[in-house]
PDB file of C-alpha atoms in Angstrom:
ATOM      1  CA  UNK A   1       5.360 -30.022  19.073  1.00  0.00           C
ATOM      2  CA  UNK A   2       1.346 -28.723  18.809  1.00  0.00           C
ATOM      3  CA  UNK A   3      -0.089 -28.378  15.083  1.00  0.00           C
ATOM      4  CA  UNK A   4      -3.091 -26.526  14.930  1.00  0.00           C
ATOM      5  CA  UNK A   5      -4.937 -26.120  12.101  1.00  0.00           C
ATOM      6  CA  UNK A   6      -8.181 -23.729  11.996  1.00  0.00           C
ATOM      7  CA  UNK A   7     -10.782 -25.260  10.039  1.00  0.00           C
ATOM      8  CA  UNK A   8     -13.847 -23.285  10.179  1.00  0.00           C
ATOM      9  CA  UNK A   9     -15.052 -19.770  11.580  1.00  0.00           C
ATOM     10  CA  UNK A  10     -18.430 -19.141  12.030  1.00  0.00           C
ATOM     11  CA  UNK A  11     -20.554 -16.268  10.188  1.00  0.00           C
ATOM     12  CA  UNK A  12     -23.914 -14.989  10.514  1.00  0.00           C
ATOM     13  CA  UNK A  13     -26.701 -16.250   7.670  1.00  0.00           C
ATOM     14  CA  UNK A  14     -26.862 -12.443   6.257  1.00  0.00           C
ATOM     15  CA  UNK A  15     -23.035 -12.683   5.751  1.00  0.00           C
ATOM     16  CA  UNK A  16     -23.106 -15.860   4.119  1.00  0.00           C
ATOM     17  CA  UNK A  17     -24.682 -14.478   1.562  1.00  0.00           C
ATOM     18  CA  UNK A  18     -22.257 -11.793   0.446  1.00  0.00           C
ATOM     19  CA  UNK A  19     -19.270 -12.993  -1.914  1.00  0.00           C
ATOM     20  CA  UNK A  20     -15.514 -12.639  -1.007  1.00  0.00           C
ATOM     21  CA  UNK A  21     -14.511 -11.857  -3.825  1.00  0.00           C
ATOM     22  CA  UNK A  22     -11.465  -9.911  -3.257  1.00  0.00           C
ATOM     23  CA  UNK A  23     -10.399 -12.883  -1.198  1.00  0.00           C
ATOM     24  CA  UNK A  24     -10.906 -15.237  -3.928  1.00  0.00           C
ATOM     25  CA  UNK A  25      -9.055 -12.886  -6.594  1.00  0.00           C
ATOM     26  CA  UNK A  26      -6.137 -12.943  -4.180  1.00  0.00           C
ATOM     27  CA  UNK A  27      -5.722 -16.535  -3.621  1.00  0.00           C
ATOM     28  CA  UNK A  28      -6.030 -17.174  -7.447  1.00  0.00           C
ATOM     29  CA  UNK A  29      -2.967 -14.515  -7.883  1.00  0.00           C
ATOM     30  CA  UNK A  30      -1.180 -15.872  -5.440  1.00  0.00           C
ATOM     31  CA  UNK A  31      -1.455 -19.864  -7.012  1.00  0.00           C
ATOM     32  CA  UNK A  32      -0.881 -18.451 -10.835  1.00  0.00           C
ATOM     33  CA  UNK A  33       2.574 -16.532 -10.048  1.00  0.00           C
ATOM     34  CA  UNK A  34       3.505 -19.899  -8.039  1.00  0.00           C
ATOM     35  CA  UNK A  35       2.823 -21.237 -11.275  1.00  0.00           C
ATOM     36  CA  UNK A  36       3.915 -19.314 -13.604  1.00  0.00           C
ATOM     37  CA  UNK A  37       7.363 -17.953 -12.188  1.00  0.00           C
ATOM     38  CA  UNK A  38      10.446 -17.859 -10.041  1.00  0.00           C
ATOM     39  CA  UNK A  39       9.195 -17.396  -6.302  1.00  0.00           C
ATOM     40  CA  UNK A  40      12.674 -16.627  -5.002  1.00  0.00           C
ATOM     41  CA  UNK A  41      13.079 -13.687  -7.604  1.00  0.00           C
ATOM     42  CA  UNK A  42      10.333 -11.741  -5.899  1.00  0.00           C
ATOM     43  CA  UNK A  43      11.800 -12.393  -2.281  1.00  0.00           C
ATOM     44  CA  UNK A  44      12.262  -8.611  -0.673  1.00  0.00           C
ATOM     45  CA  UNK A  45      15.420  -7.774   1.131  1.00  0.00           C
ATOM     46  CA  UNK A  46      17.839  -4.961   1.075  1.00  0.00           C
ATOM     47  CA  UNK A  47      19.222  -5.882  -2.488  1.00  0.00           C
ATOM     48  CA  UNK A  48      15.853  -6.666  -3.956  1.00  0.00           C
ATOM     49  CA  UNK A  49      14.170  -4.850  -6.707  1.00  0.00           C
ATOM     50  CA  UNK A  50      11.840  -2.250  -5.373  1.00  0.00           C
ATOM     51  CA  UNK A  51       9.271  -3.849  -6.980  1.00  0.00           C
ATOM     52  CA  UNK A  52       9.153  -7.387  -4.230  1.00  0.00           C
ATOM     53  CA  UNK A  53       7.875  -4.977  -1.575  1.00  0.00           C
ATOM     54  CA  UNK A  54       4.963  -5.934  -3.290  1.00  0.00           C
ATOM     55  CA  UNK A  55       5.537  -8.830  -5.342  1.00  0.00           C
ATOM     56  CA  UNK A  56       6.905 -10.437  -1.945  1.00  0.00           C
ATOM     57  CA  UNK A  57       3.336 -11.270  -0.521  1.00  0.00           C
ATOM     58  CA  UNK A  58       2.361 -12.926  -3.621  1.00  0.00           C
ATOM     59  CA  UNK A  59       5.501 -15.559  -4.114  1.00  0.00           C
ATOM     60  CA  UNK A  60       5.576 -18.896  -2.000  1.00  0.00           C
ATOM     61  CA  UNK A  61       8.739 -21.253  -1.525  1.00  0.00           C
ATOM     62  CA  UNK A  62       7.308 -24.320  -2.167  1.00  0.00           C
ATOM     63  CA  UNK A  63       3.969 -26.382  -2.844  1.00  0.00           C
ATOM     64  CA  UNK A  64       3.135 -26.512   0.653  1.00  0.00           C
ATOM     65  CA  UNK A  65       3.836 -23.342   2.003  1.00  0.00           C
ATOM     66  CA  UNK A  66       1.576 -22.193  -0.526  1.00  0.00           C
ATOM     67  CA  UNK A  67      -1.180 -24.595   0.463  1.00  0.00           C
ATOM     68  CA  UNK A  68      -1.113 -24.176   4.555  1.00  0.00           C
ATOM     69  CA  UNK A  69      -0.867 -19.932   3.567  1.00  0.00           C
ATOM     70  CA  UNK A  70      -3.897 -20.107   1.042  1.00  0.00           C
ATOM     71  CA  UNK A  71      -5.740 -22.817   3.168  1.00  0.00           C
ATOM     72  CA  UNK A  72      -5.440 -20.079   6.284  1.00  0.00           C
ATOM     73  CA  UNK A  73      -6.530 -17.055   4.123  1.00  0.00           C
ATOM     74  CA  UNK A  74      -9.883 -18.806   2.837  1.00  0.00           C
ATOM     75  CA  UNK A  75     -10.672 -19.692   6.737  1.00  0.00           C
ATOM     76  CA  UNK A  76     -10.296 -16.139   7.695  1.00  0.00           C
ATOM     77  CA  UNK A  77     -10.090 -14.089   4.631  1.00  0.00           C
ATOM     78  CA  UNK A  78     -13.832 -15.206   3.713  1.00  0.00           C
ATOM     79  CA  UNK A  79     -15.501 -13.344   6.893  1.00  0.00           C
ATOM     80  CA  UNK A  80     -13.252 -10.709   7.424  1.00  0.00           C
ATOM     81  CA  UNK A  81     -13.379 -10.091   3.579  1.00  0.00           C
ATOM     82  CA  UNK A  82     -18.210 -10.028   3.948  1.00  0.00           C
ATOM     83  CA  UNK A  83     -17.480  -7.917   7.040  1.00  0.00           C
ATOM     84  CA  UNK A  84     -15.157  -5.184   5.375  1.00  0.00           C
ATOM     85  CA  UNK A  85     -16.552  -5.751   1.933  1.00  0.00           C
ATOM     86  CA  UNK A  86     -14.439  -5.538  -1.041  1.00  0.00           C
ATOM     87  CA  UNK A  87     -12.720  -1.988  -1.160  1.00  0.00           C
ATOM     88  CA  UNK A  88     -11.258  -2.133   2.507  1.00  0.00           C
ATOM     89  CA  UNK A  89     -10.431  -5.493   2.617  1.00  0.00           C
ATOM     90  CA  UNK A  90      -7.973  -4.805  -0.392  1.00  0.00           C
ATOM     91  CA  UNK A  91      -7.052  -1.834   1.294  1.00  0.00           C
ATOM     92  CA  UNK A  92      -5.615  -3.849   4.682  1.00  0.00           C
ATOM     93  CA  UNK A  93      -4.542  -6.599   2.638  1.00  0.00           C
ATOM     94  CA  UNK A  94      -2.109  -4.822   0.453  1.00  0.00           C
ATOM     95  CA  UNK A  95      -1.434  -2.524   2.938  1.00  0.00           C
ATOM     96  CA  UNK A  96       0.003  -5.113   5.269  1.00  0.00           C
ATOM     97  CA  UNK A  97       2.030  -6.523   2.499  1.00  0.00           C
ATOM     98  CA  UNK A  98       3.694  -3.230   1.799  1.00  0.00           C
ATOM     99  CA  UNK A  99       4.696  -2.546   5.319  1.00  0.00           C
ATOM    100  CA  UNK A 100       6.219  -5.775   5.867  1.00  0.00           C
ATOM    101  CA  UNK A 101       7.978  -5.446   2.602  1.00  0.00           C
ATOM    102  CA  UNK A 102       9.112  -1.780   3.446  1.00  0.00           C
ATOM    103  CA  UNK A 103      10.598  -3.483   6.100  1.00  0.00           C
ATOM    104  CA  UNK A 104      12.546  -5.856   5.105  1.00  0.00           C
ATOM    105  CA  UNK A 105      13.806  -3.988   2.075  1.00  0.00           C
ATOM    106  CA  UNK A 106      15.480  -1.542   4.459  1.00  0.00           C
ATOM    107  CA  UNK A 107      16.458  -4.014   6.867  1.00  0.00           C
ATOM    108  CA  UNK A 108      16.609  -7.481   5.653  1.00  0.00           C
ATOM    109  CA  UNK A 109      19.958  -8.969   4.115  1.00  0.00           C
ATOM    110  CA  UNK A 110      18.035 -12.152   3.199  1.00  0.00           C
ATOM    111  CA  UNK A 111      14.918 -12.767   0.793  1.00  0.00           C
ATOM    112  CA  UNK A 112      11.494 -12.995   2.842  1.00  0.00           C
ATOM    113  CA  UNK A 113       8.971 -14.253   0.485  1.00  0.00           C
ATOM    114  CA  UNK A 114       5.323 -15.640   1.199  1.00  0.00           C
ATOM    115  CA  UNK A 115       1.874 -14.486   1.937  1.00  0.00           C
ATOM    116  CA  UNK A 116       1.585 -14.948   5.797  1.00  0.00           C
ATOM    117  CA  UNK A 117       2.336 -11.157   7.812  1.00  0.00           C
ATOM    118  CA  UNK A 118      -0.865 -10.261   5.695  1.00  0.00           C
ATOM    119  CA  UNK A 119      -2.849 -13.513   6.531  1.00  0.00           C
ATOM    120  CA  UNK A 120      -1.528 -13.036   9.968  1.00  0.00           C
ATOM    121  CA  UNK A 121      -3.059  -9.398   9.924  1.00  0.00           C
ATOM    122  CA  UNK A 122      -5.927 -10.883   8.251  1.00  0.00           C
ATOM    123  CA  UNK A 123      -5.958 -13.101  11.760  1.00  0.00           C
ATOM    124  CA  UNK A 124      -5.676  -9.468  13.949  1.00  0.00           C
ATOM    125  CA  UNK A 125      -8.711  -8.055  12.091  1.00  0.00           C
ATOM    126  CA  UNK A 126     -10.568 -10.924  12.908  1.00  0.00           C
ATOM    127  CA  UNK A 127      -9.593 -11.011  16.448  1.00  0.00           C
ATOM    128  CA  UNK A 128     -11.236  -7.440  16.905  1.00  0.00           C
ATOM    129  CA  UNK A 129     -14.030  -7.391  14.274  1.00  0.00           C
ATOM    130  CA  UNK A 130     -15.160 -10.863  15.241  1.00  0.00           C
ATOM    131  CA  UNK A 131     -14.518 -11.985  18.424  1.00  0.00           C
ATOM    132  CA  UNK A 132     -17.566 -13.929  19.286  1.00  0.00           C
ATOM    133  CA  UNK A 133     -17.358 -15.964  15.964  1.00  0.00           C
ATOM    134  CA  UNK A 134     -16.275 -19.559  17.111  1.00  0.00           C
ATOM    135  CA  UNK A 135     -13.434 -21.550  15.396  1.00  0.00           C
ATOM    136  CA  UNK A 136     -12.857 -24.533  14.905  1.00  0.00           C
ATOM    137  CA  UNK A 137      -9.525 -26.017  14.823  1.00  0.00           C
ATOM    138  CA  UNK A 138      -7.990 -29.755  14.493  1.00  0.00           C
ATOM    139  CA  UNK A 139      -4.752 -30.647  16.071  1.00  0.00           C
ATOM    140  CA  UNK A 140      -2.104 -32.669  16.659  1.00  0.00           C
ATOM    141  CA  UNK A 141       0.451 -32.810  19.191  1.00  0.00           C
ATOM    142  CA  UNK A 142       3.366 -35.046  20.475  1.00  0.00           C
ATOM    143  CA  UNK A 143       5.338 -35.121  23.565  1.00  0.00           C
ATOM    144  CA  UNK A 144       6.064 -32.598  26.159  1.00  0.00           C
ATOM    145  CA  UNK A 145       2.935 -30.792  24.771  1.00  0.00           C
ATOM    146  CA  UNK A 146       0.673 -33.867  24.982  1.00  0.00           C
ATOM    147  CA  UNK A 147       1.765 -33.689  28.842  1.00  0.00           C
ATOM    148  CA  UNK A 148      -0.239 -30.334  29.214  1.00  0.00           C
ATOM    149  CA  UNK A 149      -3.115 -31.345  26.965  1.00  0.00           C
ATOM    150  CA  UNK A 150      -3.296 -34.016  29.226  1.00  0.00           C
ATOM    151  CA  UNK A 151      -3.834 -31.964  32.190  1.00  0.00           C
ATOM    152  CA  UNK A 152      -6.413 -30.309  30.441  1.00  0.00           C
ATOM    153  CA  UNK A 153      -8.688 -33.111  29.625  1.00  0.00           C
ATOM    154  CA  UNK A 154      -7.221 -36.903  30.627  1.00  0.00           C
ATOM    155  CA  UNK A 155      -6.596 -38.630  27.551  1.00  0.00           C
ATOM    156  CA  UNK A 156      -8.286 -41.640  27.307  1.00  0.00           C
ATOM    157  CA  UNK A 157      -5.732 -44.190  26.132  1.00  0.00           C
ATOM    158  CA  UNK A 158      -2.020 -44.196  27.847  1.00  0.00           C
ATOM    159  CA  UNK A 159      -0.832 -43.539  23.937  1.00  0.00           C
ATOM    160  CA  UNK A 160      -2.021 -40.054  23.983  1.00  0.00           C
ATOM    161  CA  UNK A 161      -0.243 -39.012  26.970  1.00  0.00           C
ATOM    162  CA  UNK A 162       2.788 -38.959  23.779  1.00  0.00           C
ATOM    163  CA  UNK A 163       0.916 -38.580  20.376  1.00  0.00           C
ATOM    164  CA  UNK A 164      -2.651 -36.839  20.275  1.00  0.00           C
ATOM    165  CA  UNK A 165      -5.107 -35.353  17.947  1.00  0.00           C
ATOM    166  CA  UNK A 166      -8.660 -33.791  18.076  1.00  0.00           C
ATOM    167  CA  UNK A 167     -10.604 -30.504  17.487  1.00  0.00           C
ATOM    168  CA  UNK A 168     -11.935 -28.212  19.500  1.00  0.00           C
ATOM    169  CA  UNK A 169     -13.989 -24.619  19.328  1.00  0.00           C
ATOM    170  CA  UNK A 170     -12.430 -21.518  20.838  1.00  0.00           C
ATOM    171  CA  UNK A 171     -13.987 -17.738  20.298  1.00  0.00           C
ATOM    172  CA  UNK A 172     -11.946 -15.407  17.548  1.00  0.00           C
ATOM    173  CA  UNK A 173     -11.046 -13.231  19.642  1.00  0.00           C
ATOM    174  CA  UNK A 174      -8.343 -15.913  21.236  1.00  0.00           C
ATOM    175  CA  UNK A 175      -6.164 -15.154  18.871  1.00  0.00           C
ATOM    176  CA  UNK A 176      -5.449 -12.047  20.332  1.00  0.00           C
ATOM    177  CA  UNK A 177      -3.633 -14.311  22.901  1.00  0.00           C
ATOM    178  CA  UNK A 178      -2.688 -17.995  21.291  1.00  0.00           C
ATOM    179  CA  UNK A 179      -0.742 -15.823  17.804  1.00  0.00           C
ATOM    180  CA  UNK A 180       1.622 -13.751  20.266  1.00  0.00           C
ATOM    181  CA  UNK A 181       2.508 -16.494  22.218  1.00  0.00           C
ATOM    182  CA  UNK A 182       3.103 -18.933  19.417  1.00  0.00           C
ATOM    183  CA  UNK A 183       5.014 -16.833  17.276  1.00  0.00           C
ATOM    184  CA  UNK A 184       7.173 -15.657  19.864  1.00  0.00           C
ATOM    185  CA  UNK A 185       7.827 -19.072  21.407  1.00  0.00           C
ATOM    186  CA  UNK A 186       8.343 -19.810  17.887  1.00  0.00           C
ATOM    187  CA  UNK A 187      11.464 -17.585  17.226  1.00  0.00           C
ATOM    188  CA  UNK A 188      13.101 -17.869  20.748  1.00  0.00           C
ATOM    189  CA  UNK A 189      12.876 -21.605  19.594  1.00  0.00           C
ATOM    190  CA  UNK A 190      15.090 -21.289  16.597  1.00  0.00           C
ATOM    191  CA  UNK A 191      17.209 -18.678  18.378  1.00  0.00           C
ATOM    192  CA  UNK A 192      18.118 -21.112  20.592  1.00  0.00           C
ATOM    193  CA  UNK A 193      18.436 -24.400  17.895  1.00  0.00           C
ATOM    194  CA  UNK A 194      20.509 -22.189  15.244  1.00  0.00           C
ATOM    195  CA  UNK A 195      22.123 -18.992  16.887  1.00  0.00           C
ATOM    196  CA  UNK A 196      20.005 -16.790  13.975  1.00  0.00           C
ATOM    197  CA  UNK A 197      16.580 -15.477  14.495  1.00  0.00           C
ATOM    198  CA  UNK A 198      13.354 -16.359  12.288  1.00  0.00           C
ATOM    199  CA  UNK A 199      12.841 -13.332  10.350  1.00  0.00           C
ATOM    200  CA  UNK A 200       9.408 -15.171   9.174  1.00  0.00           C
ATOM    201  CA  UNK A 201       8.122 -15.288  12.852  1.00  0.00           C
ATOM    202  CA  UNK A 202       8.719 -11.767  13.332  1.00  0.00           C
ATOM    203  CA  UNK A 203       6.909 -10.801  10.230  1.00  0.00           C
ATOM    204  CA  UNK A 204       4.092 -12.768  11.215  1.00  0.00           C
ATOM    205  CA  UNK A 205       3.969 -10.603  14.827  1.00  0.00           C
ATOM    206  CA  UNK A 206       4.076  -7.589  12.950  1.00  0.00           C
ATOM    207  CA  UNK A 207       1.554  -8.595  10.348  1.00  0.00           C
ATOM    208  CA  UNK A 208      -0.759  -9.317  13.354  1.00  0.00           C
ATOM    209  CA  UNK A 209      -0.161  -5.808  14.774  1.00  0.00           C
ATOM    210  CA  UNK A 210      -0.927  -4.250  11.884  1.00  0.00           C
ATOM    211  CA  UNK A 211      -4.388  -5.907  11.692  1.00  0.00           C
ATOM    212  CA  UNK A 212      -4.739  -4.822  14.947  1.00  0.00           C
ATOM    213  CA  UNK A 213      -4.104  -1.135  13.853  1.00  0.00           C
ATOM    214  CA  UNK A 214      -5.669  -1.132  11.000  1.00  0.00           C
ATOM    215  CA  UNK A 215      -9.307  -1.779  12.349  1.00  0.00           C
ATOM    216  CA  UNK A 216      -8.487   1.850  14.121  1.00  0.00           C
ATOM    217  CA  UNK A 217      -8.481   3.599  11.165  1.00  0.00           C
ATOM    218  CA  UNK A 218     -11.661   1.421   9.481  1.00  0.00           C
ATOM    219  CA  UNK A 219     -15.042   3.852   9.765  1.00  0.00           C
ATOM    220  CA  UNK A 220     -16.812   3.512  12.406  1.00  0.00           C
ATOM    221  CA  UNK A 221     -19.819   1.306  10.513  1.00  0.00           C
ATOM    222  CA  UNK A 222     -17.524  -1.126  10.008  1.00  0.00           C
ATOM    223  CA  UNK A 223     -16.222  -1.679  13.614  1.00  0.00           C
ATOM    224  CA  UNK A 224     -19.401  -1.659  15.541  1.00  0.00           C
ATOM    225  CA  UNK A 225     -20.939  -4.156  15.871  1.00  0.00           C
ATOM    226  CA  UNK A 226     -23.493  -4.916  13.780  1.00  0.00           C
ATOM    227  CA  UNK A 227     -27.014  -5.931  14.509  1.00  0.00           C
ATOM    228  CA  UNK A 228     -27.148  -9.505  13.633  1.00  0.00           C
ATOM    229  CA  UNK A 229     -25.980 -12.020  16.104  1.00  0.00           C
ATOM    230  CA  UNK A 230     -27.202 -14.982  15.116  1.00  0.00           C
ATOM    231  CA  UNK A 231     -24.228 -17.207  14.810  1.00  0.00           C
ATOM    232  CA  UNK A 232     -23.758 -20.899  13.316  1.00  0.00           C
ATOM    233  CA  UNK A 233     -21.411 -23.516  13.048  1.00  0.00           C
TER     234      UNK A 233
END
């Protein structure tokens, strides 16, 4: 298995000066209705009240799936959220979670609840609107995969070739490749292990290509490239 983890992005020093806030609102609503109620009574599927297309996005199954999904939304929420500003990052945010919820409430027999096809478009916008910011993201890995890290960079103790951690720093815009890959290896995976496919992996691909589409219809100040390019880590 390979665990990574993405850390930090990088952001110029003008747009470290400009508040997330929309991000920030978000993640608070999405830890007080963990809180405060029943996260499987907002799951969306073709049963559901109307009302979890939207209520979906903001309901977690447990502790942890809350804290990996809000963990991931601060890391890439934060810039994408300076770049848009306020009003449009809403905009993609919410609309992501209503497609994905439109979805599933026409097709889904099964609750899908959780945050992660709008991080995961979130992830897309980044990918196009950022793809020289470098991220930085801690692993780790165990057997087979070690075996290819391995061939990568020669681990330094024989231990590694079966257990191994690190970081390393990879451009944005490498998500465009690593998130398709994963997430499809992903569901083909528990295909194969239960017979049933991973309705959460597939609403993680189309979160992703919604992010993707969204920047399309984004004015066009917001998709060229700005004039700063001074970039830290």
């Amino acid at each position: 298995m390979f665990f990574p983890l993405p850390v930090q992005i990088s952001e110029t020093r003008l747009q470290r000066t400009q508040l997330p806030i929309a991000n920030g609102v978000i993640i608070a609503l999405n830890v007080v209705v963990f809180l405060l109620f029943d996260p499987l009574s907002w799951g969306v599927h073709r049963a559901a009240s109307p009302i979890s297309i939207l209520g979906h996005g903001f309901a977690h199954a447990g502790f942890w799936h809350l804290v990996f999904n809000m963990w991931v939304l601060w890391v890439f929420g934060n810039p994408v959220n300076r770049r848009l500003g306020n009003g449009y990052y809403l905009l993609a945010y919410l609309g992501a979670i209503l497609t994905l919820g439109l979805f599933a409430y026409l097709f889904l027999a099964v609750p899908l609840v959780g945050a992660s096809g709008a991080i995961y478009a979130v992830i897309g916008i980044a990918a196009l609107l950022l793809p020289a910011a470098r991220m930085t993201v801690i692993y780790a890995a165990v057997f087979p995969f070690t075996i290819l890290l391995g061939m990568i960079s020669r681990p330094k103790y024989g231990i590694f070739w079966f257990v191994r951690g690190g970081e390393f720093q990879v451009p944005v815009v490498w998500c465009l490749l690593f998130v398709p890959i994963m997430e499809t290896v992903g569901m083909f995976c528990w295909w194969l292990n239960s017979g049933r496919w991973h309705w959460g992996h597939f609403g993680h691909l189309l979160g992703f290509v919604f992010g993707l589409g969204v920047v399309l219809l984004f004015p066009r100040s917001l998709t060229v490239r700005r004039s700063s390019t001074t970039w830290s880590t």
